[in-house]
Amino acid sequence: MSSSYDPMRPARRPGGKPDVTPLYRVLVHRRYLQHYSQLVERVGLQQAQQFWDHISQEPGKPAALASITILKGSAGRPQGPGWSRTHHYELTSKARVDYQYHDEYTTQPDGDPHPVVVILTISFGSH
């Protein structure tokens, strides 16, 4: 499957369509598609939806019900100009997601800019 976001794929909201139109397009790295598909099974529908709703609306703000840490050093380095540092979102004590966002991402130099969140890693294990 080819995508203008390669190697990223769309990350649909767990459990169905959101009540509010997302401000950010949510993408997941293809290496973590299987992990993303297991999110509801591992953390429950409510937590998976809260995570998706947060990153699709306000990825740069603190989450009301979760712990988010902005990583320091090389682990937190933005993937390019305009990208945020890596945010480490703790869904549970054994489920974490790292993501970055860009407020005006384009796939081509003359492309239409739009906000994007990229899920870089998903980890199911204790620290």
Coordinates of C-alpha atoms in Angstrom, one line a residue, residues 1 4 9 20 25 28 36-37 39 41 44 52 77 86 90 106 114:
M1 CA 0.0 0.0 0.0
S4 CA 2.1 10.1 0.5
R9 CA -0.5 4.9 7.9
V20 CA -15.8 16.0 17.3
R25 CA -4.6 13.9 11.2
V28 CA 1.0 5.5 12.9
Y36 CA -2.0 -0.1 17.4
S37 CA -4.7 -2.7 16.4
L39 CA -4.5 -1.1 21.8
E41 CA -7.4 -5.2 23.8
G44 CA -9.5 -0.9 27.1
W52 CA -6.8 9.2 20.3
R77 CA 14.8 15.2 19.0
T86 CA 8.9 13.5 21.2
E90 CA 1.5 6.7 29.4
T106 CA 3.0 19.2 3.8
H114 CA -2.3 20.6 7.6

